[in-house]
PDB file of C-alpha atoms in Angstrom:
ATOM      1  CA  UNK A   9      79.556-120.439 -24.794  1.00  0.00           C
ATOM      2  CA  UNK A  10      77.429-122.573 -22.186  1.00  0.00           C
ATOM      3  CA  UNK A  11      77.986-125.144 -20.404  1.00  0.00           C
ATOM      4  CA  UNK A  12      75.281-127.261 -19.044  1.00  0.00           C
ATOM      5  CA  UNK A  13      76.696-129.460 -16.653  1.00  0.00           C
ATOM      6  CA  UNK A  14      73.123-131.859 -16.712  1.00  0.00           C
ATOM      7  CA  UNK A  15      71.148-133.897 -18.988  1.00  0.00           C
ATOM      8  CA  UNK A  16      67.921-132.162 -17.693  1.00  0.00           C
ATOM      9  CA  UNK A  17      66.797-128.943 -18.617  1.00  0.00           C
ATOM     10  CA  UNK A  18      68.283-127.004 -15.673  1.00  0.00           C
ATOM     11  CA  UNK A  19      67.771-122.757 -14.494  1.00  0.00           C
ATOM     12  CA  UNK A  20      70.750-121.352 -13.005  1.00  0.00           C
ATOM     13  CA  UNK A  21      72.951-122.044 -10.994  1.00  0.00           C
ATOM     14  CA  UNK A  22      72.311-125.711 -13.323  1.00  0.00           C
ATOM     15  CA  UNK A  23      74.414-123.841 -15.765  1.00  0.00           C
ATOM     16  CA  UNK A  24      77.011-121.591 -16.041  1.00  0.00           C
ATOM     17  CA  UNK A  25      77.712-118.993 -18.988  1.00  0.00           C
ATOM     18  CA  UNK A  26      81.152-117.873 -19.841  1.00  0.00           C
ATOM     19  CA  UNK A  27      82.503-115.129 -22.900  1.00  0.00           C
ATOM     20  CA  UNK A  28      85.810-116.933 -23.746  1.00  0.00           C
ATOM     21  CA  UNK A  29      87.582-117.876 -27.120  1.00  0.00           C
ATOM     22  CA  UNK A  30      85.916-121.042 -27.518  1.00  0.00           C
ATOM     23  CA  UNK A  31      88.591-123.347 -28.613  1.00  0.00           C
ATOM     24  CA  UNK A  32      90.520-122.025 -25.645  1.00  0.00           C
ATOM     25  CA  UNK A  33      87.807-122.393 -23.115  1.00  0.00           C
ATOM     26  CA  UNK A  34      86.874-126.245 -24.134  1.00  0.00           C
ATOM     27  CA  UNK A  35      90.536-127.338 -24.115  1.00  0.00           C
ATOM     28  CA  UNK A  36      90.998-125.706 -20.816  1.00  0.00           C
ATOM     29  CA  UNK A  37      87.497-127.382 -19.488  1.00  0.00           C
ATOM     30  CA  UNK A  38      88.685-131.002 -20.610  1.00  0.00           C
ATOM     31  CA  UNK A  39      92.237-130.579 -19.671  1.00  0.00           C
ATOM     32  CA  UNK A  40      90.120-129.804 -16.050  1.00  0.00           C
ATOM     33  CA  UNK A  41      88.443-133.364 -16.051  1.00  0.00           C
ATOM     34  CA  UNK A  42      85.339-131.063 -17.314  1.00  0.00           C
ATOM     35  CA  UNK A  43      82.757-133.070 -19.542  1.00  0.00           C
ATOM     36  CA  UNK A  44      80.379-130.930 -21.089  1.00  0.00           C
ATOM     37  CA  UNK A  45      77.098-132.242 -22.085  1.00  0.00           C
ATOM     38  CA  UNK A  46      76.052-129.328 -24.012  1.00  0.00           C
ATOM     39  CA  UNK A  47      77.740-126.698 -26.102  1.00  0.00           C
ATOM     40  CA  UNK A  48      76.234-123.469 -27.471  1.00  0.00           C
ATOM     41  CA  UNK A  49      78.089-121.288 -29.323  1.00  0.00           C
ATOM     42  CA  UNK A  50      76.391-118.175 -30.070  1.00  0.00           C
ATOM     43  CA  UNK A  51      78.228-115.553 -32.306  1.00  0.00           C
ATOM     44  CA  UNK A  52      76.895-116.444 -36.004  1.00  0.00           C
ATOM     45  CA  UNK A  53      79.024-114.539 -37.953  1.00  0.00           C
ATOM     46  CA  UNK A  54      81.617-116.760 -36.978  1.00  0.00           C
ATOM     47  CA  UNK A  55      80.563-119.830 -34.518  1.00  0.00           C
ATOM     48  CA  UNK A  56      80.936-122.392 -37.688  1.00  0.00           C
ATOM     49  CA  UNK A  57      84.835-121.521 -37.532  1.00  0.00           C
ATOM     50  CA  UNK A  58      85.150-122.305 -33.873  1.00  0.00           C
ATOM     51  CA  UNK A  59      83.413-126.217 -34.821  1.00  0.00           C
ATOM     52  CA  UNK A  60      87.180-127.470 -35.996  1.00  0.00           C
ATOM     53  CA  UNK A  61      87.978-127.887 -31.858  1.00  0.00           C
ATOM     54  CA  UNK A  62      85.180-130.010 -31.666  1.00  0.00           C
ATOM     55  CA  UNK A  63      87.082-133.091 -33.028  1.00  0.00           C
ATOM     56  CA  UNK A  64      90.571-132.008 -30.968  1.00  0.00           C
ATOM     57  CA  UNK A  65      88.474-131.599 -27.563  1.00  0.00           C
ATOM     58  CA  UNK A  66      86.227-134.500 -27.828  1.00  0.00           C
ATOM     59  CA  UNK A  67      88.276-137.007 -29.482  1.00  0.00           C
ATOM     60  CA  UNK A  68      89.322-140.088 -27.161  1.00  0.00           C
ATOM     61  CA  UNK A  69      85.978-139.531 -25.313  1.00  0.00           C
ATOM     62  CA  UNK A  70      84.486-142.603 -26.497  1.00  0.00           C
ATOM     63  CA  UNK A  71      87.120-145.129 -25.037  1.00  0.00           C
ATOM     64  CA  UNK A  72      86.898-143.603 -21.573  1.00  0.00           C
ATOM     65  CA  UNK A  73      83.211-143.664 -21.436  1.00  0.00           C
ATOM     66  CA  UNK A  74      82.437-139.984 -22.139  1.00  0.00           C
ATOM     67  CA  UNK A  75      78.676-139.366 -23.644  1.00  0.00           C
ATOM     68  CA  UNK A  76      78.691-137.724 -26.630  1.00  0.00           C
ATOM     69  CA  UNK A  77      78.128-133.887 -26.141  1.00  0.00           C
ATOM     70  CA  UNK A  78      75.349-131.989 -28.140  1.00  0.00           C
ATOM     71  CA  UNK A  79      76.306-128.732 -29.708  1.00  0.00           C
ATOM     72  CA  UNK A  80      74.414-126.146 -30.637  1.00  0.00           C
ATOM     73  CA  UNK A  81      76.273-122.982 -33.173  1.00  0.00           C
ATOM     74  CA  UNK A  82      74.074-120.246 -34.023  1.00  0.00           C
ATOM     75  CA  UNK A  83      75.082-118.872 -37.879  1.00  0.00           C
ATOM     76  CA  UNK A  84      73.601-117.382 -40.915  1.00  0.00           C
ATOM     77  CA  UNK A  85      72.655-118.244 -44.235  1.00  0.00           C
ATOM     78  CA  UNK A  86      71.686-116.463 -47.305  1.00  0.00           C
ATOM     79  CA  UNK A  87      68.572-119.349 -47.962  1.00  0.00           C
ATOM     80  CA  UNK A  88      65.403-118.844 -46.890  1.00  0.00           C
ATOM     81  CA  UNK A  89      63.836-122.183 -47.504  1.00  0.00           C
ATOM     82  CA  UNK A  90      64.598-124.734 -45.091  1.00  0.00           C
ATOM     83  CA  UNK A  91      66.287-127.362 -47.349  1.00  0.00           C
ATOM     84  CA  UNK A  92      68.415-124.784 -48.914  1.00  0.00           C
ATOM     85  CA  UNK A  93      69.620-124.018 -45.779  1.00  0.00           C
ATOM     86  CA  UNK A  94      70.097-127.003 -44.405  1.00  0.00           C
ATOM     87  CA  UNK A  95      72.101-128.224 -46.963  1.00  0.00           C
ATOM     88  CA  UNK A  96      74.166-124.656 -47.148  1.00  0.00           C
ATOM     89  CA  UNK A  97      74.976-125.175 -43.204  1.00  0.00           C
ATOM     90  CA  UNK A  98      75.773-128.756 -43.588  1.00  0.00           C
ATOM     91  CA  UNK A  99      78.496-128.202 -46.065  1.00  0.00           C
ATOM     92  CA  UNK A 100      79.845-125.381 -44.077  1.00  0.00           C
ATOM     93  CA  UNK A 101      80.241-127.353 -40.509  1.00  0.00           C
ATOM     94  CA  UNK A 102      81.468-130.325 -42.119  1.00  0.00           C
ATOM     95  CA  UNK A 103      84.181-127.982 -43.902  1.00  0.00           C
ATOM     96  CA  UNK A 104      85.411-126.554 -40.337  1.00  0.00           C
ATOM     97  CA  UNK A 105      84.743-130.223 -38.360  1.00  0.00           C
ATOM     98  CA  UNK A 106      86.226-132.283 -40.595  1.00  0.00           C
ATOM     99  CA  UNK A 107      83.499-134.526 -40.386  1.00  0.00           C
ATOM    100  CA  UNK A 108      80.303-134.726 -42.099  1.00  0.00           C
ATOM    101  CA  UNK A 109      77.177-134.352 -40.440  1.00  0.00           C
ATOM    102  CA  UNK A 110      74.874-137.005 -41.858  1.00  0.00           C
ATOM    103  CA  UNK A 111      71.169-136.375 -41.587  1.00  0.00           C
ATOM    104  CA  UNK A 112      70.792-140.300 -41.036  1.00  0.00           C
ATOM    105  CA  UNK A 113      73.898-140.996 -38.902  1.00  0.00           C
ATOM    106  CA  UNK A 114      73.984-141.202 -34.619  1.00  0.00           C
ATOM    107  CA  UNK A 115      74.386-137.192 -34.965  1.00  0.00           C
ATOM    108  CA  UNK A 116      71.224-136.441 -35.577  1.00  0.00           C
ATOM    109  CA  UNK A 117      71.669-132.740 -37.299  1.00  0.00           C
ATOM    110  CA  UNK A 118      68.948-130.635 -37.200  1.00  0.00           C
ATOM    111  CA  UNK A 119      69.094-127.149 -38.893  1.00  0.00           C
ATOM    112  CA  UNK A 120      66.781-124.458 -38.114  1.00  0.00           C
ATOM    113  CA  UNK A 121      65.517-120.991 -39.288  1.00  0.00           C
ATOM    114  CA  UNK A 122      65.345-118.724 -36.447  1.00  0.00           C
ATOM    115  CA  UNK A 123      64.843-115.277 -37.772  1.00  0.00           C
ATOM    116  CA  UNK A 124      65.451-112.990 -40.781  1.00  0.00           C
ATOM    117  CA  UNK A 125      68.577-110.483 -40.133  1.00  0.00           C
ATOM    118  CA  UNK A 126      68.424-108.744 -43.316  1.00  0.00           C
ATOM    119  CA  UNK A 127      67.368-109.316 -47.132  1.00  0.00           C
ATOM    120  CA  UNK A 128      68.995-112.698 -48.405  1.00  0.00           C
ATOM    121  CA  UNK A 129      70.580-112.848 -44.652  1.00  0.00           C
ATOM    122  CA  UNK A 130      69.124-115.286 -42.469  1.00  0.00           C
ATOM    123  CA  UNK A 131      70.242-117.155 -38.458  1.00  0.00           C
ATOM    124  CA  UNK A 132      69.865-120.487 -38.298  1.00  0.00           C
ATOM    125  CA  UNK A 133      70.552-122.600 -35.486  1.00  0.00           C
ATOM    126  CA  UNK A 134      72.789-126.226 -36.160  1.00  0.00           C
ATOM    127  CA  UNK A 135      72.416-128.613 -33.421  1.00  0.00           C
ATOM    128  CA  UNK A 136      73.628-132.378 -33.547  1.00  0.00           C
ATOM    129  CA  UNK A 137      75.530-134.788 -31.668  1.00  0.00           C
ATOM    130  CA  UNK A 138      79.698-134.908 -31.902  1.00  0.00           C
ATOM    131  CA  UNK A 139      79.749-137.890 -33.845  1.00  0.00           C
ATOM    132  CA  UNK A 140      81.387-141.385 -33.064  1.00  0.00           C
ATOM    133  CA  UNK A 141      84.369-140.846 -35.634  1.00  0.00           C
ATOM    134  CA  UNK A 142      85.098-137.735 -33.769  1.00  0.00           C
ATOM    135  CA  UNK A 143      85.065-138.916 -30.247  1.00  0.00           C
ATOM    136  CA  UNK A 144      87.654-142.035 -31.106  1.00  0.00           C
ATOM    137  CA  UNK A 145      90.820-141.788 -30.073  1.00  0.00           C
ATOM    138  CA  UNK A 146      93.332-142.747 -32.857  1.00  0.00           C
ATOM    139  CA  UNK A 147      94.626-142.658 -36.312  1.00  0.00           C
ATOM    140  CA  UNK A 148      90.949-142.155 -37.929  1.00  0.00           C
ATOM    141  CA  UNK A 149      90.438-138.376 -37.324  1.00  0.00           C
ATOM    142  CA  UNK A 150      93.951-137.772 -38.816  1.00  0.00           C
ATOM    143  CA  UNK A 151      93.376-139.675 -41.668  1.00  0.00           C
ATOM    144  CA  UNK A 152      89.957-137.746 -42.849  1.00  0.00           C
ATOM    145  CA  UNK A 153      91.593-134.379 -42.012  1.00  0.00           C
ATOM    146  CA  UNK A 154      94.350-135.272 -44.465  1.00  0.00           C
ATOM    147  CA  UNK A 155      91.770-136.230 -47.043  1.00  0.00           C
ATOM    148  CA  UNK A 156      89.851-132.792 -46.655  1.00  0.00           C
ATOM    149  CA  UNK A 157      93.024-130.692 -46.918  1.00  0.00           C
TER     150      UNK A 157
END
């Protein structure tokens, strides 16, 4: 996990890395008074898992003024072709989130191939924006969780 403590594109010591459970290390970083502005989470096997804090940490950001962090979760996928995976990556973030990712919406989700791993085995890299519905405090978040389960 990274945390980039600046909107520009900073070398160390800008930045600081850290090798913690990741749900544990951004509830600890809030609970701090810690904003991050960017969040990489770099174990694909199982970084898409880690994405259901996202909506715990974040959430009540909005109302005191927080910017919306970018994340970026490195996983795989068994498509090749760009759309396929897109869509396969998609489906699986939303599933963990909560939320879905909306190619349209103020996230701005971008998908992207990064290398073959092994046949029918590919890392891709999901990056977006926490959305708005996640970063309001309130009954909304509850609501849609309830829905998905």
């Amino acid at each position: 996990l990274l945390l980039h403590p600046t909107l520009t594109h900073a070398h160390p010591p800008h930045s600081t890395q850290y090798n913690e459970d990741a749900r544990e290390f951004l509830r600890s970083l809030v609970g701090r008074g810690v904003w991050p502005t960017h969040v990489v989470m770099n174990l694909p096997a199982s970084a898409l898992e880690f994405l259901d804090v996202v909506g715990e940490v974040f959430r009540g950001g909005e109302a005191a003024g927080q910017p919306a962090p970018s994340v970026h979760c490195y996983c795989f996928t068994r498509f090749a072709e760009p759309a396929e995976a897109t869509a396969d990556v998609l489906k699986r973030a939303a599933s963990f989130m909560g939320a879905e990712l909306r190619e349209d919406g103020p996230e701005r989700p971008v998908v992207s191939l990064v290398r073959d791993v092994a046949p029918s085995k590919y890392m891709a890299r999901l990056s977006f924006v926490v959305p708005p519905a996640l970063m309001r405090a309130g009954e909304e978040r509850a609501s849609k969780k309830a829905r998905i389960e």
